């Protein structure tokens, strides 16, 4: 309790305002008096110089520079403002873990809160890019120990000089950014929704339409992954495969507890080998597997049921995998479970084979849906012929969702891209997308025989479009029903 009260004391409303030149004030309360001059003097001195020199640029720095160059070419003569975002309150005086905006990370490689990238147009053409960042906490005015976001509370930040070495671009104090932008002239575009203070400084300089164009361009800029991005996505998939192995090894313990044991097990791998999970893990056992986004993960895990595990490790650079496997909790599929699983596998195979340069983006979805429609007709669950089923989309009662999406820094990457640039596009080398067909028979679905009810199966892999076809980045995990059973048996032996 005392520690929590200390932090509340430090988060004075005045703390951090004009922190570069004004002393931090701490209000009195029942626990501590105002800071004495003697204590303030003690806290100013006796600290080692920790400035680092000779730092190497981040691995993605040169790639981020190329992305900024593309942005500069698209909007000549205009000022571009891309905020990282601010902390969001979770409850009272605690915050959610910070995750910088995707656009900011893609253009800088930096992940710090409150930061802003500004591309200033040059008279001779092009732009000068500057990252506005929080500098080291001021020790002279007490900011570092009295401000709730001071370094004594939350840890050391890079100095602006260090950040320049790491990012490969000039860096300035972000506390001056709003005032400088307020004085800016000429056309300005800003990525909205991340920093209300920055947006307020630009209120009379921007329009929703122009800002939407910026958002769309930055979304489409991520459609083709560069070498660094492909490497990070492969790393994410490899770690995800190890996370799935971890889960299989503890299924007996999950049976004694709940789906939360599965969630926690995978999360441990994500935190050890990456930054976090890329999205809320879906650890859906039994009939929960028929709920597409089951993230409560509080249900029982029972032998004889299936476990649909949809999860992805997010790397330290924030690229995420998105993989699904449906596993027999006992280690062996029942005959009907195997029938449904094999149908989904066959559909996924057809979808993956349709992923290649020059193919329409929609081809892999249509190929997978055709196979699933054929199976539903074959099983007598829907009246054929197959062409009629597809024309009327009758299979969607049990297939529910699209067969995939783009993948990258966001699990549903490039979401603001134009229809013609995304779902109506032609696939190109460097695109990364998921292929994830599924069949879901709800527990209360009276249109199917009782034995089907409560069975949900999805198989999902992350596919890179290559010059001559595709590469399955998540191929480290087995996919056929027989291989899944053999893999589980080996891990549990």
Short mmCIF file of C-alpha atoms in Angstrom, two decimals:
data_model
loop_
_atom_site.label_atom_id
_atom_site.label_comp_id
_atom_site.label_asym_id
_atom_site.label_seq_id
_atom_site.Cartn_x
_atom_site.Cartn_y
_atom_site.Cartn_z
CA UNK A 1 0.00 0.00 0.00
CA UNK A 2 2.83 2.40 0.85
CA UNK A 3 4.41 1.86 -2.57
CA UNK A 4 1.13 2.60 -4.30
CA UNK A 5 0.72 5.76 -2.21
CA UNK A 6 4.27 6.82 -3.10
CA UNK A 7 3.43 6.59 -6.78
CA UNK A 8 0.21 8.52 -6.31
CA UNK A 9 2.19 11.25 -4.56
CA UNK A 10 4.62 11.40 -7.45
CA UNK A 11 1.88 11.79 -10.06
CA UNK A 12 1.07 15.38 -9.13
CA UNK A 13 -1.03 17.14 -11.79
CA UNK A 14 1.73 19.74 -12.15
CA UNK A 15 4.49 17.19 -12.48
CA UNK A 16 6.10 17.24 -15.90
CA UNK A 17 4.59 20.55 -17.03
CA UNK A 18 7.36 22.74 -18.39
CA UNK A 19 9.66 20.12 -16.90
CA UNK A 20 12.67 21.35 -18.84
CA UNK A 21 12.92 24.52 -16.79
CA UNK A 22 10.48 24.57 -13.86
CA UNK A 23 10.82 22.77 -10.52
CA UNK A 24 8.48 19.87 -9.88
CA UNK A 25 6.10 20.47 -6.99
CA UNK A 26 4.72 17.80 -4.73
CA UNK A 27 1.53 18.39 -2.80
CA UNK A 28 1.17 17.53 0.87
CA UNK A 29 -0.89 14.57 1.97
CA UNK A 30 -1.16 12.38 5.00
CA UNK A 31 1.99 10.39 4.25
CA UNK A 32 4.75 12.72 3.12
CA UNK A 33 5.25 16.46 3.59
CA UNK A 34 6.28 18.73 0.73
CA UNK A 35 9.86 18.23 -0.43
CA UNK A 36 12.36 20.02 1.78
CA UNK A 37 15.21 22.00 0.24
CA UNK A 38 17.64 19.60 1.91
CA UNK A 39 16.03 16.52 0.38
CA UNK A 40 15.86 18.20 -3.03
CA UNK A 41 19.57 18.96 -2.80
CA UNK A 42 20.38 15.38 -1.80
CA UNK A 43 18.41 13.98 -4.73
CA UNK A 44 20.19 16.19 -7.26
CA UNK A 45 23.70 14.91 -6.67
CA UNK A 46 25.68 11.69 -6.54
CA UNK A 47 24.45 10.10 -9.77
CA UNK A 48 26.77 8.45 -12.29
CA UNK A 49 26.89 9.54 -15.92
CA UNK A 50 25.25 6.70 -17.89
CA UNK A 51 25.33 8.28 -21.36
CA UNK A 52 26.14 5.65 -23.99
CA UNK A 53 28.24 6.34 -27.07
CA UNK A 54 29.01 4.51 -30.29
CA UNK A 55 25.57 2.91 -30.55
CA UNK A 56 24.73 1.05 -33.74
CA UNK A 57 21.51 1.83 -35.64
CA UNK A 58 18.54 -0.46 -35.07
CA UNK A 59 18.41 -3.32 -37.59
CA UNK A 60 15.31 -1.77 -39.18
CA UNK A 61 16.67 1.80 -39.32
CA UNK A 62 17.63 1.72 -43.01
CA UNK A 63 14.31 0.10 -43.94
CA UNK A 64 12.40 2.75 -41.97
CA UNK A 65 14.34 5.44 -43.85
CA UNK A 66 13.22 3.94 -47.16
CA UNK A 67 9.61 3.95 -45.97
CA UNK A 68 9.90 7.61 -44.97
CA UNK A 69 11.30 8.38 -48.42
CA UNK A 70 8.23 6.78 -50.02
CA UNK A 71 6.00 8.85 -47.75
CA UNK A 72 7.89 12.01 -48.65
CA UNK A 73 7.49 11.31 -52.36
CA UNK A 74 3.75 10.75 -52.00
CA UNK A 75 3.03 14.09 -50.26
CA UNK A 76 5.54 16.66 -51.58
CA UNK A 77 5.45 20.07 -49.95
CA UNK A 78 3.23 18.94 -47.07
CA UNK A 79 4.09 18.57 -43.40
CA UNK A 80 3.43 15.01 -42.17
CA UNK A 81 2.82 14.28 -38.47
CA UNK A 82 2.76 10.72 -37.14
CA UNK A 83 2.32 10.32 -33.34
CA UNK A 84 3.28 7.21 -31.38
CA UNK A 85 0.47 7.70 -28.87
CA UNK A 86 0.15 8.11 -25.13
CA UNK A 87 -0.45 5.91 -22.11
CA UNK A 88 -4.06 4.86 -21.56
CA UNK A 89 -5.54 4.49 -18.09
CA UNK A 90 -6.58 0.97 -17.12
CA UNK A 91 -7.89 1.81 -13.66
CA UNK A 92 -7.35 4.81 -11.41
CA UNK A 93 -3.57 5.41 -11.46
CA UNK A 94 -2.53 2.31 -13.41
CA UNK A 95 -2.07 2.19 -17.16
CA UNK A 96 -2.25 -0.38 -19.91
CA UNK A 97 1.15 -1.51 -21.23
CA UNK A 98 2.10 0.97 -23.92
CA UNK A 99 2.12 -0.09 -27.57
CA UNK A 100 3.22 2.57 -30.06
CA UNK A 101 1.04 3.18 -33.10
CA UNK A 102 1.74 0.89 -36.03
CA UNK A 103 2.35 3.79 -38.42
CA UNK A 104 4.93 5.36 -36.11
CA UNK A 105 6.78 2.08 -35.53
CA UNK A 106 6.82 1.28 -39.26
CA UNK A 107 8.36 4.66 -40.10
CA UNK A 108 10.92 4.88 -37.27
CA UNK A 109 11.54 1.54 -35.55
CA UNK A 110 11.01 3.41 -32.26
CA UNK A 111 8.43 2.31 -29.68
CA UNK A 112 8.48 5.05 -27.03
CA UNK A 113 5.37 6.70 -25.66
CA UNK A 114 4.42 10.32 -26.41
CA UNK A 115 6.79 10.43 -29.39
CA UNK A 116 5.96 12.16 -32.68
CA UNK A 117 7.53 11.83 -36.12
CA UNK A 118 7.42 15.03 -38.17
CA UNK A 119 8.36 15.26 -41.83
CA UNK A 120 9.10 18.91 -42.57
CA UNK A 121 8.92 19.89 -46.27
CA UNK A 122 12.11 21.40 -47.67
CA UNK A 123 12.20 24.32 -50.05
CA UNK A 124 14.21 22.35 -52.58
CA UNK A 125 11.95 19.30 -52.40
CA UNK A 126 11.75 16.30 -50.12
CA UNK A 127 11.42 16.39 -46.36
CA UNK A 128 13.54 16.51 -43.24
CA UNK A 129 12.39 13.89 -40.75
CA UNK A 130 12.63 14.53 -37.03
CA UNK A 131 11.61 12.30 -34.14
CA UNK A 132 10.28 14.26 -31.18
CA UNK A 133 10.91 12.18 -28.06
CA UNK A 134 10.91 12.47 -24.29
CA UNK A 135 14.53 13.17 -23.24
CA UNK A 136 16.16 11.84 -20.11
CA UNK A 137 14.42 12.91 -16.91
CA UNK A 138 15.65 16.21 -15.50
CA UNK A 139 17.55 15.68 -12.25
CA UNK A 140 18.01 19.36 -11.47
CA UNK A 141 14.31 20.09 -11.01
CA UNK A 142 13.41 16.71 -9.50
CA UNK A 143 11.41 15.45 -12.47
CA UNK A 144 13.16 12.06 -12.45
CA UNK A 145 11.87 11.15 -8.98
CA UNK A 146 8.80 13.35 -8.40
CA UNK A 147 7.03 12.84 -11.73
CA UNK A 148 5.08 9.58 -11.99
CA UNK A 149 6.66 9.02 -15.41
CA UNK A 150 10.11 10.00 -14.22
CA UNK A 151 12.92 7.52 -14.74
CA UNK A 152 13.12 6.58 -11.06
CA UNK A 153 9.57 5.25 -11.41
CA UNK A 154 9.48 3.72 -14.88
CA UNK A 155 13.09 3.18 -15.91
CA UNK A 156 15.79 4.84 -17.95
CA UNK A 157 15.00 6.42 -21.33
CA UNK A 158 17.42 6.95 -24.17
CA UNK A 159 18.91 10.41 -24.34
CA UNK A 160 18.13 12.34 -27.51
CA UNK A 161 21.73 11.79 -28.65
CA UNK A 162 21.42 8.05 -28.07
CA UNK A 163 18.10 7.98 -29.91
CA UNK A 164 19.64 9.74 -32.91
CA UNK A 165 22.28 7.00 -33.14
CA UNK A 166 19.70 4.22 -32.83
CA UNK A 167 17.07 5.64 -35.19
CA UNK A 168 19.35 7.34 -37.70
CA UNK A 169 17.45 10.64 -37.72
CA UNK A 170 17.49 13.92 -35.77
CA UNK A 171 15.68 13.91 -32.42
CA UNK A 172 14.20 16.79 -30.42
CA UNK A 173 12.36 17.26 -27.14
CA UNK A 174 8.73 16.26 -27.68
CA UNK A 175 7.53 18.76 -25.07
CA UNK A 176 8.21 21.47 -27.65
CA UNK A 177 6.43 19.69 -30.50
CA UNK A 178 2.90 20.99 -29.99
CA UNK A 179 4.04 24.63 -29.83
CA UNK A 180 6.18 24.26 -32.94
CA UNK A 181 3.36 22.57 -34.85
CA UNK A 182 0.92 25.24 -33.73
CA UNK A 183 3.13 27.83 -35.45
CA UNK A 184 3.53 25.76 -38.63
CA UNK A 185 2.28 27.11 -41.93
CA UNK A 186 1.30 25.34 -45.12
CA UNK A 187 -0.58 22.06 -45.62
CA UNK A 188 -0.38 19.51 -42.82
CA UNK A 189 -1.52 15.91 -42.50
CA UNK A 190 -1.67 13.95 -39.22
CA UNK A 191 -2.39 10.34 -38.29
CA UNK A 192 -5.39 10.72 -35.99
CA UNK A 193 -6.49 8.80 -32.94
CA UNK A 194 -3.22 8.53 -31.05
CA UNK A 195 -2.33 11.88 -29.48
CA UNK A 196 -5.09 14.36 -28.62
CA UNK A 197 -2.59 17.09 -27.69
CA UNK A 198 -0.87 16.99 -31.04
CA UNK A 199 -4.20 16.93 -32.86
CA UNK A 200 -5.41 19.94 -30.87
CA UNK A 201 -2.32 21.89 -31.94
CA UNK A 202 -3.24 21.20 -35.58
CA UNK A 203 -7.01 21.74 -35.38
CA UNK A 204 -7.12 24.61 -37.86
CA UNK A 205 -4.53 23.13 -40.20
CA UNK A 206 -5.88 19.69 -41.10
CA UNK A 207 -8.98 18.12 -42.65
CA UNK A 208 -10.50 14.72 -42.06
CA UNK A 209 -10.38 13.90 -45.77
CA UNK A 210 -6.68 14.68 -46.15
CA UNK A 211 -5.81 12.81 -42.98
CA UNK A 212 -7.76 9.78 -44.19
CA UNK A 213 -5.68 9.82 -47.39
CA UNK A 214 -2.53 9.73 -45.26
CA UNK A 215 -3.83 6.81 -43.20
CA UNK A 216 -4.73 4.91 -46.37
CA UNK A 217 -1.31 5.48 -47.92
CA UNK A 218 0.51 4.31 -44.78
CA UNK A 219 -1.68 1.22 -44.65
CA UNK A 220 -0.91 0.37 -48.28
CA UNK A 221 2.79 1.06 -47.68
CA UNK A 222 2.80 -2.08 -45.51
CA UNK A 223 1.30 -4.39 -48.16
CA UNK A 224 4.70 -5.50 -49.47
CA UNK A 225 7.04 -6.66 -46.73
CA UNK A 226 10.75 -5.94 -47.00
CA UNK A 227 13.55 -8.30 -46.03
CA UNK A 228 13.60 -7.16 -42.41
CA UNK A 229 9.86 -7.63 -42.03
CA UNK A 230 9.87 -11.12 -43.53
CA UNK A 231 12.66 -12.09 -41.15
CA UNK A 232 10.72 -10.79 -38.17
CA UNK A 233 7.55 -12.61 -39.24
CA UNK A 234 9.53 -15.82 -39.61
CA UNK A 235 10.94 -15.29 -36.13
CA UNK A 236 7.42 -14.74 -34.80
CA UNK A 237 6.19 -17.95 -36.42
CA UNK A 238 9.12 -19.97 -35.07
CA UNK A 239 8.48 -18.74 -31.53
CA UNK A 240 4.77 -19.40 -31.96
CA UNK A 241 5.50 -23.01 -32.94
CA UNK A 242 7.47 -23.44 -29.72
CA UNK A 243 4.57 -21.91 -27.81
CA UNK A 244 2.20 -24.50 -29.28
CA UNK A 245 4.63 -27.24 -28.25
CA UNK A 246 4.62 -25.83 -24.71
CA UNK A 247 0.82 -26.08 -24.63
CA UNK A 248 0.73 -29.69 -25.80
CA UNK A 249 3.15 -30.66 -23.04
CA UNK A 250 0.87 -29.27 -20.31
CA UNK A 251 -2.56 -30.33 -21.57
CA UNK A 252 -2.92 -32.68 -18.60
CA UNK A 253 -2.48 -29.74 -16.24
CA UNK A 254 -4.92 -27.67 -18.27
CA UNK A 255 -7.49 -30.46 -17.83
CA UNK A 256 -7.06 -30.08 -14.07
CA UNK A 257 -7.62 -26.31 -14.25
CA UNK A 258 -9.08 -24.52 -17.30
CA UNK A 259 -8.36 -22.88 -20.64
CA UNK A 260 -6.51 -20.21 -18.68
CA UNK A 261 -3.64 -22.63 -18.11
CA UNK A 262 -3.25 -22.85 -21.88
CA UNK A 263 -3.39 -19.08 -22.24
CA UNK A 264 -0.78 -18.58 -19.54
CA UNK A 265 1.51 -21.23 -20.96
CA UNK A 266 1.55 -19.65 -24.40
CA UNK A 267 1.92 -16.16 -22.92
CA UNK A 268 5.09 -17.24 -21.11
CA UNK A 269 6.70 -18.19 -24.42
CA UNK A 270 5.58 -14.89 -25.98
CA UNK A 271 7.14 -12.85 -23.20
CA UNK A 272 10.36 -14.87 -23.05
CA UNK A 273 11.04 -14.83 -26.80
CA UNK A 274 9.20 -11.66 -27.86
CA UNK A 275 7.40 -8.59 -26.67
CA UNK A 276 3.93 -10.00 -26.03
CA UNK A 277 1.16 -11.89 -27.75
CA UNK A 278 0.11 -10.16 -30.95
CA UNK A 279 -3.58 -10.37 -30.02
CA UNK A 280 -5.76 -11.98 -27.39
CA UNK A 281 -5.08 -15.72 -27.51
CA UNK A 282 -8.06 -17.90 -28.39
CA UNK A 283 -7.78 -21.04 -26.23
CA UNK A 284 -11.11 -22.61 -27.06
CA UNK A 285 -11.84 -26.11 -25.80
CA UNK A 286 -14.93 -28.17 -26.61
CA UNK A 287 -17.90 -26.15 -27.88
CA UNK A 288 -16.03 -22.90 -27.25
CA UNK A 289 -14.14 -23.72 -30.47
CA UNK A 290 -17.26 -22.71 -32.39
CA UNK A 291 -17.02 -19.12 -31.07
CA UNK A 292 -14.70 -17.29 -33.46
CA UNK A 293 -13.13 -14.91 -30.96
CA UNK A 294 -13.35 -16.86 -27.72
CA UNK A 295 -10.88 -14.94 -25.55
CA UNK A 296 -12.49 -15.41 -22.14
CA UNK A 297 -10.51 -18.64 -21.84
CA UNK A 298 -12.23 -19.65 -18.63
CA UNK A 299 -13.84 -22.92 -19.68
CA UNK A 300 -13.00 -26.55 -18.91
CA UNK A 301 -10.51 -28.63 -20.88
CA UNK A 302 -11.79 -32.18 -21.29
CA UNK A 303 -10.29 -35.30 -22.80
CA UNK A 304 -12.28 -36.33 -25.86
CA UNK A 305 -12.91 -32.71 -26.90
CA UNK A 306 -10.97 -30.60 -29.37
CA UNK A 307 -8.84 -27.58 -28.47
CA UNK A 308 -8.79 -24.75 -31.01
CA UNK A 309 -5.69 -22.70 -30.24
CA UNK A 310 -5.36 -19.45 -32.21
CA UNK A 311 -2.34 -17.53 -30.95
CA UNK A 312 0.71 -15.60 -32.11
CA UNK A 313 3.95 -14.36 -30.62
CA UNK A 314 4.73 -10.68 -31.23
CA UNK A 315 8.45 -10.06 -31.67
CA UNK A 316 10.36 -7.31 -29.90
CA UNK A 317 10.02 -5.28 -33.11
CA UNK A 318 6.20 -5.78 -32.87
CA UNK A 319 5.65 -8.09 -35.87
CA UNK A 320 3.17 -10.83 -35.03
CA UNK A 321 2.42 -14.35 -36.11
CA UNK A 322 -1.18 -15.58 -36.38
CA UNK A 323 -1.45 -19.37 -36.28
CA UNK A 324 -4.25 -21.79 -35.45
CA UNK A 325 -4.17 -25.51 -34.78
CA UNK A 326 -7.08 -27.67 -33.67
CA UNK A 327 -5.83 -30.43 -31.39
CA UNK A 328 -7.48 -33.53 -29.89
CA UNK A 329 -7.03 -33.04 -26.16
CA UNK A 330 -6.68 -36.79 -25.65
CA UNK A 331 -4.05 -36.95 -28.38
CA UNK A 332 -6.28 -38.84 -30.82
CA UNK A 333 -9.14 -37.62 -33.01
CA UNK A 334 -12.47 -39.42 -32.86
CA UNK A 335 -13.66 -40.64 -36.29
CA UNK A 336 -16.05 -37.70 -36.74
CA UNK A 337 -13.53 -35.16 -35.47
CA UNK A 338 -11.04 -36.55 -37.97
CA UNK A 339 -13.57 -36.30 -40.80
CA UNK A 340 -14.23 -32.64 -40.07
CA UNK A 341 -10.55 -31.88 -39.50
CA UNK A 342 -9.47 -33.55 -42.74
CA UNK A 343 -12.08 -31.55 -44.65
CA UNK A 344 -10.71 -28.29 -43.25
CA UNK A 345 -7.16 -29.42 -44.03
CA UNK A 346 -8.14 -30.19 -47.62
CA UNK A 347 -9.72 -26.74 -47.90
CA UNK A 348 -6.61 -25.09 -46.48
CA UNK A 349 -4.41 -26.98 -48.93
CA UNK A 350 -6.51 -25.70 -51.81
CA UNK A 351 -6.29 -22.18 -50.42
CA UNK A 352 -2.52 -22.27 -49.95
CA UNK A 353 -2.00 -23.62 -53.46
CA UNK A 354 -3.91 -20.61 -54.81
CA UNK A 355 -1.48 -18.16 -53.20
CA UNK A 356 1.06 -17.12 -55.84
CA UNK A 357 2.18 -13.98 -57.65
CA UNK A 358 -0.28 -12.87 -60.29
CA UNK A 359 -3.25 -14.58 -58.63
CA UNK A 360 -6.21 -12.56 -57.47
CA UNK A 361 -6.29 -11.98 -53.72
CA UNK A 362 -9.76 -13.54 -53.54
CA UNK A 363 -8.66 -16.78 -55.21
CA UNK A 364 -7.46 -18.53 -52.04
CA UNK A 365 -10.71 -17.77 -50.25
CA UNK A 366 -12.82 -19.07 -53.11
CA UNK A 367 -10.72 -22.22 -53.46
CA UNK A 368 -11.09 -23.06 -49.78
CA UNK A 369 -14.80 -22.27 -49.69
CA UNK A 370 -15.44 -24.56 -52.65
CA UNK A 371 -13.89 -27.52 -50.85
CA UNK A 372 -15.90 -26.86 -47.70
CA UNK A 373 -19.12 -26.50 -49.68
CA UNK A 374 -18.41 -29.82 -51.39
CA UNK A 375 -17.94 -31.52 -48.02
CA UNK A 376 -21.14 -30.08 -46.58
CA UNK A 377 -23.09 -31.34 -49.60
CA UNK A 378 -21.36 -34.73 -49.39
CA UNK A 379 -22.30 -35.07 -45.72
CA UNK A 380 -25.91 -34.15 -46.47
CA UNK A 381 -25.84 -31.03 -44.28
CA UNK A 382 -26.86 -28.70 -47.11
CA UNK A 383 -28.71 -29.40 -50.33
CA UNK A 384 -26.61 -29.27 -53.52
CA UNK A 385 -25.48 -28.90 -56.13
CA UNK A 386 -22.26 -27.23 -55.00
CA UNK A 387 -22.58 -24.37 -57.50
CA UNK A 388 -25.97 -23.48 -56.00
CA UNK A 389 -24.52 -23.55 -52.49
CA UNK A 390 -21.67 -21.24 -53.48
CA UNK A 391 -23.92 -18.88 -55.45
CA UNK A 392 -26.20 -18.44 -52.45
CA UNK A 393 -23.29 -18.63 -49.95
CA UNK A 394 -25.22 -21.25 -47.96
CA UNK A 395 -21.98 -22.76 -46.64
CA UNK A 396 -21.41 -19.63 -44.58
CA UNK A 397 -23.71 -20.90 -41.83
CA UNK A 398 -20.82 -23.23 -40.91
CA UNK A 399 -17.75 -21.52 -42.43
CA UNK A 400 -18.62 -18.11 -40.96
CA UNK A 401 -15.58 -15.99 -41.87
CA UNK A 402 -13.22 -15.00 -44.64
CA UNK A 403 -10.33 -17.35 -45.30
CA UNK A 404 -7.52 -14.93 -44.46
CA UNK A 405 -6.09 -11.43 -44.15
CA UNK A 406 -2.84 -9.54 -44.48
CA UNK A 407 -0.35 -9.90 -41.63
CA UNK A 408 2.48 -7.76 -40.28
CA UNK A 409 2.80 -5.20 -37.49
CA UNK A 410 -0.96 -5.57 -37.04
CA UNK A 411 -2.53 -8.99 -36.91
CA UNK A 412 -5.06 -7.64 -39.41
CA UNK A 413 -2.51 -5.55 -41.24
CA UNK A 414 -3.16 -2.89 -43.88
CA UNK A 415 -6.78 -2.61 -42.75
CA UNK A 416 -7.20 0.96 -44.05
CA UNK A 417 -6.05 0.12 -47.57
CA UNK A 418 -8.41 0.75 -50.47
CA UNK A 419 -10.49 -2.19 -51.67
CA UNK A 420 -8.75 -2.16 -55.04
CA UNK A 421 -5.34 -2.29 -53.33
CA UNK A 422 -6.25 -5.11 -50.95
CA UNK A 423 -9.16 -7.54 -51.43
CA UNK A 424 -9.40 -6.79 -55.16
CA UNK A 425 -5.65 -6.73 -55.70
CA UNK A 426 -3.31 -9.09 -57.53
CA UNK A 427 -0.89 -10.88 -55.21
CA UNK A 428 2.73 -9.76 -55.38
CA UNK A 429 5.98 -11.18 -53.93
CA UNK A 430 6.49 -9.87 -50.41
CA UNK A 431 2.85 -9.96 -49.37
CA UNK A 432 2.18 -12.02 -46.23
CA UNK A 433 -1.29 -13.32 -45.51
CA UNK A 434 -3.06 -15.96 -43.47
CA UNK A 435 -4.94 -18.92 -44.90
CA UNK A 436 -7.41 -20.10 -42.26
CA UNK A 437 -10.56 -21.94 -43.31
CA UNK A 438 -12.79 -23.43 -40.64
CA UNK A 439 -15.98 -25.38 -39.97
CA UNK A 440 -18.05 -24.59 -36.90
CA UNK A 441 -21.08 -26.54 -35.76
CA UNK A 442 -22.71 -24.65 -32.91
CA UNK A 443 -23.85 -26.59 -29.86
CA UNK A 444 -27.43 -25.41 -30.44
CA UNK A 445 -27.51 -25.96 -34.23
CA UNK A 446 -30.55 -28.15 -34.83
CA UNK A 447 -29.90 -28.32 -38.60
CA UNK A 448 -27.05 -30.81 -38.17
CA UNK A 449 -26.98 -34.25 -36.53
CA UNK A 450 -26.34 -34.16 -32.81
CA UNK A 451 -22.89 -35.71 -33.10
CA UNK A 452 -21.64 -32.68 -35.06
CA UNK A 453 -22.79 -30.14 -32.51
CA UNK A 454 -20.02 -28.46 -30.55
CA UNK A 455 -17.27 -29.34 -33.04
CA UNK A 456 -15.18 -26.41 -34.26
CA UNK A 457 -12.08 -26.76 -36.43
CA UNK A 458 -9.79 -24.12 -37.89
CA UNK A 459 -6.30 -24.51 -39.36
CA UNK A 460 -4.33 -21.33 -40.01
CA UNK A 461 -0.89 -20.64 -41.42
CA UNK A 462 1.08 -17.53 -42.36
CA UNK A 463 1.98 -17.54 -46.05
CA UNK A 464 4.60 -15.41 -47.81
CA UNK A 465 4.08 -14.78 -51.53
CA UNK A 466 7.39 -15.52 -53.27
CA UNK A 467 8.65 -14.98 -56.82
CA UNK A 468 7.67 -18.51 -57.82
CA UNK A 469 4.80 -19.35 -55.49
CA UNK A 470 4.63 -19.17 -51.71
CA UNK A 471 6.38 -20.16 -48.52
CA UNK A 472 4.61 -21.28 -45.37
CA UNK A 473 6.28 -19.36 -42.55
CA UNK A 474 4.54 -21.48 -39.92
CA UNK A 475 5.39 -24.85 -41.51
CA UNK A 476 7.20 -25.81 -38.31
CA UNK A 477 3.84 -27.01 -36.97
CA UNK A 478 2.20 -30.18 -38.36
CA UNK A 479 -1.08 -29.87 -40.25
CA UNK A 480 -2.44 -33.28 -41.29
CA UNK A 481 -4.48 -35.18 -38.71
CA UNK A 482 -1.97 -38.04 -38.63
CA UNK A 483 1.01 -35.72 -38.24
CA UNK A 484 -0.76 -33.80 -35.46
CA UNK A 485 -1.37 -37.02 -33.51
CA UNK A 486 2.23 -38.20 -33.97
CA UNK A 487 3.60 -34.79 -32.97
CA UNK A 488 1.46 -34.69 -29.83
CA UNK A 489 2.43 -38.23 -28.87
CA UNK A 490 6.13 -37.41 -29.21
CA UNK A 491 5.82 -34.28 -27.09
CA UNK A 492 3.89 -36.06 -24.33
CA UNK A 493 6.03 -39.19 -24.17
#
